mmCIF file of C-alpha atoms in Angstrom:
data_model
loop_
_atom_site.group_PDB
_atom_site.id
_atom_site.type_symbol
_atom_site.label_atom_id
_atom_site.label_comp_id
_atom_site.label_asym_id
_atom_site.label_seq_id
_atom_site.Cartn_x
_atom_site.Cartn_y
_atom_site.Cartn_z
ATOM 1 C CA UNK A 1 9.442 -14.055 18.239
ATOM 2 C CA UNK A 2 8.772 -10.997 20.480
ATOM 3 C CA UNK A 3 8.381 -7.528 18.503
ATOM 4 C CA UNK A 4 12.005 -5.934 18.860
ATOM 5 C CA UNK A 5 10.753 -2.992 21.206
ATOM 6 C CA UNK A 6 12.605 -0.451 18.725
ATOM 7 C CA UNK A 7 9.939 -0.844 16.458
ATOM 8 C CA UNK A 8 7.095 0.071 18.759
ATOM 9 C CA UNK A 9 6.255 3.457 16.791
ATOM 10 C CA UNK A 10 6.371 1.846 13.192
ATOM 11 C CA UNK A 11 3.122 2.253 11.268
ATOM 12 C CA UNK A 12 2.524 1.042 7.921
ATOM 13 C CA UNK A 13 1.934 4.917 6.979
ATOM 14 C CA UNK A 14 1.320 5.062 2.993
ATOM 15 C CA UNK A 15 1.398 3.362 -0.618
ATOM 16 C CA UNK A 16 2.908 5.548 -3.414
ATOM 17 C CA UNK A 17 1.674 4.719 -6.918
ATOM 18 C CA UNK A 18 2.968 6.672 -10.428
ATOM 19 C CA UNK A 19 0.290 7.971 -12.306
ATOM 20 C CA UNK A 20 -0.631 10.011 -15.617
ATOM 21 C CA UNK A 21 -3.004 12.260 -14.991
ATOM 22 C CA UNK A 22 -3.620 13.470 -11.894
ATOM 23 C CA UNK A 23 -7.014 14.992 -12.702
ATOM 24 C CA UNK A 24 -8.323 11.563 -13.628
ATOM 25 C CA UNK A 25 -6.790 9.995 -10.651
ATOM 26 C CA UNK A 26 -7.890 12.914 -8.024
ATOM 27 C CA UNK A 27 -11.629 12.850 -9.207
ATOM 28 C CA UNK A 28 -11.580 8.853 -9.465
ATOM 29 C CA UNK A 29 -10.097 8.184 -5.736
ATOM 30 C CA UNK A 30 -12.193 11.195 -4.303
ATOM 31 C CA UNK A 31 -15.228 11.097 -5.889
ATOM 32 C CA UNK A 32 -15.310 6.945 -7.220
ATOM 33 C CA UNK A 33 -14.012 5.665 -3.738
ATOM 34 C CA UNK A 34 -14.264 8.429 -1.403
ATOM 35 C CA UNK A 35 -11.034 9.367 -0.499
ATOM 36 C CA UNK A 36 -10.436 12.967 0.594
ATOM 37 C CA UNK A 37 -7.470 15.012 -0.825
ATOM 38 C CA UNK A 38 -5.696 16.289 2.266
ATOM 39 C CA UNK A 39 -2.204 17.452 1.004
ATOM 40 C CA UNK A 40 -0.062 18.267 -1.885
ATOM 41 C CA UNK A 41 3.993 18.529 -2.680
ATOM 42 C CA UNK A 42 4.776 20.221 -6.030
ATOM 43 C CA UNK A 43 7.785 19.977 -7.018
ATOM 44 C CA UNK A 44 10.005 21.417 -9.946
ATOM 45 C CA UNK A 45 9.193 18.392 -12.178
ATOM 46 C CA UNK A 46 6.733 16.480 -10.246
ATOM 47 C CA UNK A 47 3.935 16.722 -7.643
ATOM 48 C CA UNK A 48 2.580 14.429 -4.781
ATOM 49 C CA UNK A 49 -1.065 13.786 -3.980
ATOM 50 C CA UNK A 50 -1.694 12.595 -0.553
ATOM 51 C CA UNK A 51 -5.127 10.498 0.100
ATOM 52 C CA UNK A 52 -6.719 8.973 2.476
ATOM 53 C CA UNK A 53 -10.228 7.864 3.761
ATOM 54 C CA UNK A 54 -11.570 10.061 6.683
ATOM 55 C CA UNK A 55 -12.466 7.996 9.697
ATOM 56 C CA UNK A 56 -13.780 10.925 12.013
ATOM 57 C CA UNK A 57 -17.373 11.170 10.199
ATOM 58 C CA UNK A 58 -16.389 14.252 9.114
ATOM 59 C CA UNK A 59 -15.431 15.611 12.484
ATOM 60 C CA UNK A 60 -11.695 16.438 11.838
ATOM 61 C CA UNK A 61 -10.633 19.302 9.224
ATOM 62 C CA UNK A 62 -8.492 18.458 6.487
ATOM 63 C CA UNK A 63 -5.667 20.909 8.522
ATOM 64 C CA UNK A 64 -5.941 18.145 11.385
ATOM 65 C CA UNK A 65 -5.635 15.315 9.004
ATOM 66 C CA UNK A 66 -2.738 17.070 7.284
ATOM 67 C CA UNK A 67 -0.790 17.484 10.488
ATOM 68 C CA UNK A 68 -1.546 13.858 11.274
ATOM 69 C CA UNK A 69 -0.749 12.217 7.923
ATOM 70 C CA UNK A 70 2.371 10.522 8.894
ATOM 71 C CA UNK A 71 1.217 9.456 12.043
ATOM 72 C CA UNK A 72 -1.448 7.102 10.961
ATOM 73 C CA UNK A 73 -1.952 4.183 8.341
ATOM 74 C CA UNK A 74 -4.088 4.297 5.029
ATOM 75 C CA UNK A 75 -2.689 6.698 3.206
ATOM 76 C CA UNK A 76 -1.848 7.148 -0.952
ATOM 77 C CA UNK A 77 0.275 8.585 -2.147
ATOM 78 C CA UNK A 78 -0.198 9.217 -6.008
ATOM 79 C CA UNK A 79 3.102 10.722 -7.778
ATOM 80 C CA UNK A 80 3.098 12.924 -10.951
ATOM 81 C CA UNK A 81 5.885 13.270 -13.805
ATOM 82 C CA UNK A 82 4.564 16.305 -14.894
ATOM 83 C CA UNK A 83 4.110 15.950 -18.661
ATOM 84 C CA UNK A 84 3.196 12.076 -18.728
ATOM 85 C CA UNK A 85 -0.538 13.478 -19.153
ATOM 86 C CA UNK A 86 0.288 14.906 -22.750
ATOM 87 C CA UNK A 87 1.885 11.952 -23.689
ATOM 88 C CA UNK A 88 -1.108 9.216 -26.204
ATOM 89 C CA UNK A 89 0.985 6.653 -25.450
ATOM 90 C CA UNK A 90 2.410 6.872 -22.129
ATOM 91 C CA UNK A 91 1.140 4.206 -19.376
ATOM 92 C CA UNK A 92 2.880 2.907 -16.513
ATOM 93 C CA UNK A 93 3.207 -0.692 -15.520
ATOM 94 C CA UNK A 94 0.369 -1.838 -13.455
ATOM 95 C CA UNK A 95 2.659 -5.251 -11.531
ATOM 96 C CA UNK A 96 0.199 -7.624 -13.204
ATOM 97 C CA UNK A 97 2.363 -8.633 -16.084
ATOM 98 C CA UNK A 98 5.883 -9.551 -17.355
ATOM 99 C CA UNK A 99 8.234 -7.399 -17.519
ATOM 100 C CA UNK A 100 7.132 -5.246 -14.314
ATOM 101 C CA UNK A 101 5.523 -8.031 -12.194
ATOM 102 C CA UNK A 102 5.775 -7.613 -9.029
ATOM 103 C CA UNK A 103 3.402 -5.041 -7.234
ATOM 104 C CA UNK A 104 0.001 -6.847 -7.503
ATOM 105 C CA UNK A 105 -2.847 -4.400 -5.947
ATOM 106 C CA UNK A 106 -4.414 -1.946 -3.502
ATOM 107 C CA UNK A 107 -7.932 -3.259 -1.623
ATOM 108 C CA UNK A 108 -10.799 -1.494 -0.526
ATOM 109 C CA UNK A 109 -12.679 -3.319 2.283
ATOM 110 C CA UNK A 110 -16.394 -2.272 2.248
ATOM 111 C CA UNK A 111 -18.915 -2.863 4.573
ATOM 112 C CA UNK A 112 -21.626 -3.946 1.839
ATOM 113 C CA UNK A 113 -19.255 -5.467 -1.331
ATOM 114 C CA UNK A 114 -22.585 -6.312 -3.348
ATOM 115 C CA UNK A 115 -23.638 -2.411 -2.724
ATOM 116 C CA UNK A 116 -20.510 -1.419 -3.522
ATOM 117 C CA UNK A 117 -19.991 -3.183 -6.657
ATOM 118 C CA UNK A 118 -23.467 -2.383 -8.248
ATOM 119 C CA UNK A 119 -22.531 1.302 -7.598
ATOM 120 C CA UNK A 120 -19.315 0.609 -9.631
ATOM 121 C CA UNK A 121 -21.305 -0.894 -12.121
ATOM 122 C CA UNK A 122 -23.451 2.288 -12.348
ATOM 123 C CA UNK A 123 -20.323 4.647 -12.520
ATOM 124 C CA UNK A 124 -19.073 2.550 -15.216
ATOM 125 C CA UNK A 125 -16.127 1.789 -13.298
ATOM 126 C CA UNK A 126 -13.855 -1.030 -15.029
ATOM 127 C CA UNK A 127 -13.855 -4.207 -13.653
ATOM 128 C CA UNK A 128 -10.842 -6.595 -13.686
ATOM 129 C CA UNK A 129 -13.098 -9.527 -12.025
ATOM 130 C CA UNK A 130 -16.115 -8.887 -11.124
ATOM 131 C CA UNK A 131 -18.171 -10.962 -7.732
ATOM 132 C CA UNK A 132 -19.605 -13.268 -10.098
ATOM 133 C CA UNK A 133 -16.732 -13.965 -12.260
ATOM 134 C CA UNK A 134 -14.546 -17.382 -11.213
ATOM 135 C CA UNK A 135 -14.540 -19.073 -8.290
ATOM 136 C CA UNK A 136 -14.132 -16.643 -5.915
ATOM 137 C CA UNK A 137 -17.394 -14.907 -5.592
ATOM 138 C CA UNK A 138 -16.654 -12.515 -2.090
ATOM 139 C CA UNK A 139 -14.108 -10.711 -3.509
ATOM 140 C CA UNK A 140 -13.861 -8.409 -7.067
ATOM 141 C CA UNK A 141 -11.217 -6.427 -8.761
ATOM 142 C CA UNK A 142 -12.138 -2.669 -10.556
ATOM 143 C CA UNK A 143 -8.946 -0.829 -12.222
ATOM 144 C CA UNK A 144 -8.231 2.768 -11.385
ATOM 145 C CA UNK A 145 -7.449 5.611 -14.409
ATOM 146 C CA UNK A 146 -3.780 3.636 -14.534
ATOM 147 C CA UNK A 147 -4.881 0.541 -15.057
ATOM 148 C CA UNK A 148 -4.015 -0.601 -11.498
ATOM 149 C CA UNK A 149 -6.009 -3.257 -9.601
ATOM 150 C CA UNK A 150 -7.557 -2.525 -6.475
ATOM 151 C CA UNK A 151 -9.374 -5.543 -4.496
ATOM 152 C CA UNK A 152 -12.705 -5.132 -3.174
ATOM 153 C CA UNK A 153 -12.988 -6.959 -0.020
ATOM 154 C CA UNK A 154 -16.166 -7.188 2.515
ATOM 155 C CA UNK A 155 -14.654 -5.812 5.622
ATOM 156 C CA UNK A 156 -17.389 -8.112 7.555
ATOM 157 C CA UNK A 157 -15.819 -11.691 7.066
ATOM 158 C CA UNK A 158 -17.249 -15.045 7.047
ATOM 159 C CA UNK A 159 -14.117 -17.370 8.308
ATOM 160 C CA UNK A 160 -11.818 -18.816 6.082
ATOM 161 C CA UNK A 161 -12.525 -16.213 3.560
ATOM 162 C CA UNK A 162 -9.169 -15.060 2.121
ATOM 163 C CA UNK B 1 -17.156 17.950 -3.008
ATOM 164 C CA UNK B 2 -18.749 16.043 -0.207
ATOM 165 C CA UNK B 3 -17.825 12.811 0.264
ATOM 166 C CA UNK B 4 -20.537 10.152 -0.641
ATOM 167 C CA UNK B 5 -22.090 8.567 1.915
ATOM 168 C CA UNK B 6 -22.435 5.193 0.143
ATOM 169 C CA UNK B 7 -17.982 4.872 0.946
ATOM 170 C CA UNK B 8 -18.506 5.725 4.258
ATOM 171 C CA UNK B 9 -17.081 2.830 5.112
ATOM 172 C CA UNK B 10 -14.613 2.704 3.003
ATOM 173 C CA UNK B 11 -11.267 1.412 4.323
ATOM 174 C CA UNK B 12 -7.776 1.164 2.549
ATOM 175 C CA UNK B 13 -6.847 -2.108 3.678
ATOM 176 C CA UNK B 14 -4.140 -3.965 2.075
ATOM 177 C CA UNK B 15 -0.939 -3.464 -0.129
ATOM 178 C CA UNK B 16 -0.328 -6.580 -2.253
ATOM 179 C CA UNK B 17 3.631 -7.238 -3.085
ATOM 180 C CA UNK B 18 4.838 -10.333 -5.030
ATOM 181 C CA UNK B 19 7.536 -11.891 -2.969
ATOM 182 C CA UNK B 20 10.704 -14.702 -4.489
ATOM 183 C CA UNK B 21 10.930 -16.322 -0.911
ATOM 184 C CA UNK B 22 8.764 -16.126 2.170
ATOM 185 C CA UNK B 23 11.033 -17.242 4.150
ATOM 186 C CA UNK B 24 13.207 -14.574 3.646
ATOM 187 C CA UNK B 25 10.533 -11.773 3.518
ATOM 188 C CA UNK B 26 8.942 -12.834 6.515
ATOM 189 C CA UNK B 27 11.997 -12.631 8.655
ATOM 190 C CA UNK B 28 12.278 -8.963 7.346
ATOM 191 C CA UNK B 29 8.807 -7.733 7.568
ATOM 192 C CA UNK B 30 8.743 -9.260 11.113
ATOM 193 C CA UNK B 31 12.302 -9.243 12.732
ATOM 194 C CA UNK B 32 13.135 -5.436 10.902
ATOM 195 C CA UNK B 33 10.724 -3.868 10.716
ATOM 196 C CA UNK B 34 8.807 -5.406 13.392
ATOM 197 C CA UNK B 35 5.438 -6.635 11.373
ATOM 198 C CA UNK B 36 2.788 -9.229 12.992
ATOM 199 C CA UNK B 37 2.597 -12.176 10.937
ATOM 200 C CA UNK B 38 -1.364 -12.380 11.377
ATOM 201 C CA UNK B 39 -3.032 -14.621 8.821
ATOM 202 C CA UNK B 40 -1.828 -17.219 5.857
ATOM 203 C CA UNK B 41 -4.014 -18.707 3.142
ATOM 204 C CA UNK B 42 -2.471 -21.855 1.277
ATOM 205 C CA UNK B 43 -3.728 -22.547 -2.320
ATOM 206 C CA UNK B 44 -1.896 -25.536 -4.660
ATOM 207 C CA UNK B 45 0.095 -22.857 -6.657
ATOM 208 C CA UNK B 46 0.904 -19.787 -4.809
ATOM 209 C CA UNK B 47 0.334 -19.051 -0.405
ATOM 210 C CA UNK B 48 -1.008 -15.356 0.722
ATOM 211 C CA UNK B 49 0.795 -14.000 4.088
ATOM 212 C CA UNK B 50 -0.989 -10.949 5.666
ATOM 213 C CA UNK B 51 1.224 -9.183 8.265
ATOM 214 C CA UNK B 52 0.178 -5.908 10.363
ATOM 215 C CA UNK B 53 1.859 -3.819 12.696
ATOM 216 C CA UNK B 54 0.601 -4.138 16.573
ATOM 217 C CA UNK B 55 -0.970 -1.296 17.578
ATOM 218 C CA UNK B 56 -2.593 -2.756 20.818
ATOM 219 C CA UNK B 57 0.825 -2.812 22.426
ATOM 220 C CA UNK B 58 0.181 -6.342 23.029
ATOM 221 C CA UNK B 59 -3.062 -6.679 24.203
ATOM 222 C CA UNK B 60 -4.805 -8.158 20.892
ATOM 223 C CA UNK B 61 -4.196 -12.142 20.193
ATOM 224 C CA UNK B 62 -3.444 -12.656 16.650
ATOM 225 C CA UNK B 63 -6.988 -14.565 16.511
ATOM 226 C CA UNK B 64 -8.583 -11.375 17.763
ATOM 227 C CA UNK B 65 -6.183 -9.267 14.258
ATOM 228 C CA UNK B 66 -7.147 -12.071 12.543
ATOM 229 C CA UNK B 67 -10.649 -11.583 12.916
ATOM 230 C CA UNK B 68 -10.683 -7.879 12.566
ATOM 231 C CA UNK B 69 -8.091 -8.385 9.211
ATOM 232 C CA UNK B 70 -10.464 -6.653 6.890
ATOM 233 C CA UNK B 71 -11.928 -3.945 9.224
ATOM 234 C CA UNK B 72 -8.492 -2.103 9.224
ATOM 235 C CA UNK B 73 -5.867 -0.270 7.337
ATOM 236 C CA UNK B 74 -2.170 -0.755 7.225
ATOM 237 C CA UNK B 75 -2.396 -4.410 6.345
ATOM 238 C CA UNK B 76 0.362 -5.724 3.864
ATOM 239 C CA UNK B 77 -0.515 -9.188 1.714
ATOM 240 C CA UNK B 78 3.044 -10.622 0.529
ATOM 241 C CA UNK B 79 2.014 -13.173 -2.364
ATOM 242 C CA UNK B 80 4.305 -16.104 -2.789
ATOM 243 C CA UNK B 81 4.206 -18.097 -6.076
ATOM 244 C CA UNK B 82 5.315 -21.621 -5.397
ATOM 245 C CA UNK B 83 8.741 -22.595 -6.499
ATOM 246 C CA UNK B 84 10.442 -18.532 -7.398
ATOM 247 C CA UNK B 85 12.384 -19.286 -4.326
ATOM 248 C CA UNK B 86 14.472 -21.967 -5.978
ATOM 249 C CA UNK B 87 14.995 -20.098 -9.267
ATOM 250 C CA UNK B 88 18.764 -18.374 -9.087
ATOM 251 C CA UNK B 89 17.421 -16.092 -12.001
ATOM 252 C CA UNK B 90 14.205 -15.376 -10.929
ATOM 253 C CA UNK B 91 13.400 -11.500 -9.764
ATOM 254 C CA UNK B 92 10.384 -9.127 -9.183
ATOM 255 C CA UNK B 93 10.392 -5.977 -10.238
ATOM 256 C CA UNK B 94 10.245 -3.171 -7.792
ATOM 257 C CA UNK B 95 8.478 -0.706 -9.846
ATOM 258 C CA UNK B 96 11.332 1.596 -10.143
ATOM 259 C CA UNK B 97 12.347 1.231 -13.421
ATOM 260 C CA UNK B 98 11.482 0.843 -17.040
ATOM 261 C CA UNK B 99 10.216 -1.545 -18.137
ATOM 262 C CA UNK B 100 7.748 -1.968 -15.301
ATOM 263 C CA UNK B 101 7.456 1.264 -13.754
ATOM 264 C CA UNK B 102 4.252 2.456 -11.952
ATOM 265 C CA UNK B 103 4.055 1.394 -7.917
ATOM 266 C CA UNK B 104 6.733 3.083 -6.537
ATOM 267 C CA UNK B 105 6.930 1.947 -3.050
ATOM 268 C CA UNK B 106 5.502 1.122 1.034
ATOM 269 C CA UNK B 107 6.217 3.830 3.812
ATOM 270 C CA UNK B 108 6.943 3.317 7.290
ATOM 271 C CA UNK B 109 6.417 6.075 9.922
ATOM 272 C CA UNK B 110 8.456 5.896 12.832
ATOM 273 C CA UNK B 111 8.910 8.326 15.671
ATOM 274 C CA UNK B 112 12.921 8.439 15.755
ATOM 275 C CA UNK B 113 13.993 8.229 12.267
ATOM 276 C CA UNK B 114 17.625 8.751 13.472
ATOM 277 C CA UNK B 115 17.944 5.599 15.787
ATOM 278 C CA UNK B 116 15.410 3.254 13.333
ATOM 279 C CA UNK B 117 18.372 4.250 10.754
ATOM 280 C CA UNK B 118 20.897 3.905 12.657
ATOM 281 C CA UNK B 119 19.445 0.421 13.622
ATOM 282 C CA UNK B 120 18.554 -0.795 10.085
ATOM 283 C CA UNK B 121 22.573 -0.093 9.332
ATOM 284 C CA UNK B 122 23.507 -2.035 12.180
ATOM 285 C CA UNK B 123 21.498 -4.974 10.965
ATOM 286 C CA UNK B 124 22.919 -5.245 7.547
ATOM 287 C CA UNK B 125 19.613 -3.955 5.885
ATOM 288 C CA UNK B 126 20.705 -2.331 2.023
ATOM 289 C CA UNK B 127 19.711 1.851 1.624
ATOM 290 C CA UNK B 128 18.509 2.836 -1.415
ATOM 291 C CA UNK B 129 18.904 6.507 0.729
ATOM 292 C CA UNK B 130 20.535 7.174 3.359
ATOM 293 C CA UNK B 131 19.445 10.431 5.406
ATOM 294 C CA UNK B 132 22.382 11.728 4.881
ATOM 295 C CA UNK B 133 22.172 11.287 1.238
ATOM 296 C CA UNK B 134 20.905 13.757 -1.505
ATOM 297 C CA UNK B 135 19.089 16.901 -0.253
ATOM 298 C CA UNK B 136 16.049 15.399 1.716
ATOM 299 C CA UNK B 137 17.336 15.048 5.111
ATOM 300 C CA UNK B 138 14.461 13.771 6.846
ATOM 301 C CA UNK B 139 13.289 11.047 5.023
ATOM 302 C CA UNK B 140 15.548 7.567 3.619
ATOM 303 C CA UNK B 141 14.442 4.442 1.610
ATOM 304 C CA UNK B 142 15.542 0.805 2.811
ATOM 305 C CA UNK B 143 15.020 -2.286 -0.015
ATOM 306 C CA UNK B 144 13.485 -5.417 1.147
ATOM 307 C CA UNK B 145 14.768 -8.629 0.022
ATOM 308 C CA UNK B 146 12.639 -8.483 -3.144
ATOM 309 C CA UNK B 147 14.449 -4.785 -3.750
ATOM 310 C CA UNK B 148 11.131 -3.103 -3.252
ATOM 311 C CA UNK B 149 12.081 0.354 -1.788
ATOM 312 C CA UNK B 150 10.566 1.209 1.526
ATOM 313 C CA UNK B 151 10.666 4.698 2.715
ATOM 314 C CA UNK B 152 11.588 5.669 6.487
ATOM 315 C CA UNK B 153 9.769 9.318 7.642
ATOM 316 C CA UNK B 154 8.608 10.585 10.692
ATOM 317 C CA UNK B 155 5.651 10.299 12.282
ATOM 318 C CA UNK B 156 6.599 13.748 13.809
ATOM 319 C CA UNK B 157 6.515 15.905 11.031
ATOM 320 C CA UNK B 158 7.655 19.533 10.648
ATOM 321 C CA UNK B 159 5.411 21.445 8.754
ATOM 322 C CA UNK B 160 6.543 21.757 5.270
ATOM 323 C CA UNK B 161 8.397 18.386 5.090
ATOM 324 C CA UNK B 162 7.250 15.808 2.800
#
């Protein structure tokens, strides 16, 4: 079926995810995968963190990434219930497991996944499935601060990779 | 801090969701909201369907998205686990609520948020938010079949607006 035309402008624009502490989260998605920071909503009882991975080589300024952030695709969103980071025992659901299954993961695709994993490794980043765990051995899973899986993927497929 | 250079290439590619029925979900990522069904991979148990907005205006073959699947952003994996579609009882969770909260939701950007609203109503699509509802007037949340809340902004943004 042909697109309906009234969808022309639709972009898949962002991913919103809970989280705890927003320190934890901020410094592992900036300085663990490389996203840049480039806006913030605080609110009353909560704030929103907007990421997303620059694709200019540094050329654009986080003020023209800002005034583009809803006009492009890639983008996190990470939400904080201010508080939740005082809490020992608070932890949101991370999809993988009853009750709360239903969200399964973010990916990363990476140009060099054996690269990228081994500097994981050396970060001391935790794994959910690592390359050379099970049967599928081009693809791994490391958790973020929150528990939630995000998919390493080569971004330079062989076909019938999944 | 400097990004480093070793996620320079870094993409965010995919969003994973757990769908009951692919049937169903397909039909709204594609027909609604106007999604490119590009790629499926078929194990015993459970099926993967990547879909992908267009942004070639036409020009790309789904081979060619196929191919370039894991060089981009703004892909969306729906996972299908063999037989949920047949179970009356049977139902994700959306994230939303306890027990099981955490991912939150997907965002679309569109450039006329008033006519892609006033065209999900006309196609029988649920709101968790209307526009007109609450005091954020610029932005509105749709549920897909599984319930997962979408939200609906612009892609022209006002400065200051979420």
């Amino acid at each position: 079926m042909a697109r309906d035309p009234a969808t022309a402008s639709f972009k898949f624009n962002h991913t919103m995810l809970r989280v705890k502490d927003p320190k934890v989260s901020l410094k592992f998605y900036t300085e663990v995968l490389g996203m840049e920071h480039i806006e913030t909503y605080d609110f009353p009882s909560f704030t929103l963190y907007f990421l997303a991975f620059d694709h200019s080589n540094g050329a654009e300024s986080t003020e023209v990434k800002k005034a583009n952030r809803t006009a492009r695709e890639g983008i996190l969103e990470l939400t904080h219930n201010k508080g939740t980071e005082n809490d020992a025992n608070f932890k949101y659901a991370n999809g993988n497991s009853d009750p709360g299954r239903g969200f399964g993961h973010i990916a990363i695709s990476v140009d060099d996944i054996q690269a990228a994993c081994a500097r994981f490794e050396q970060l001391g980043v935790p794994f959910q499935k690592r390359l050379t765990d099970g049967t599928m051995k081009h693809i791994a899973f490391i958790k973020d601060p929150d528990d939630y899986w995000i998919e390493i993927i080569s971004s330079r497929r062989n076909p019938g990779e999944a």
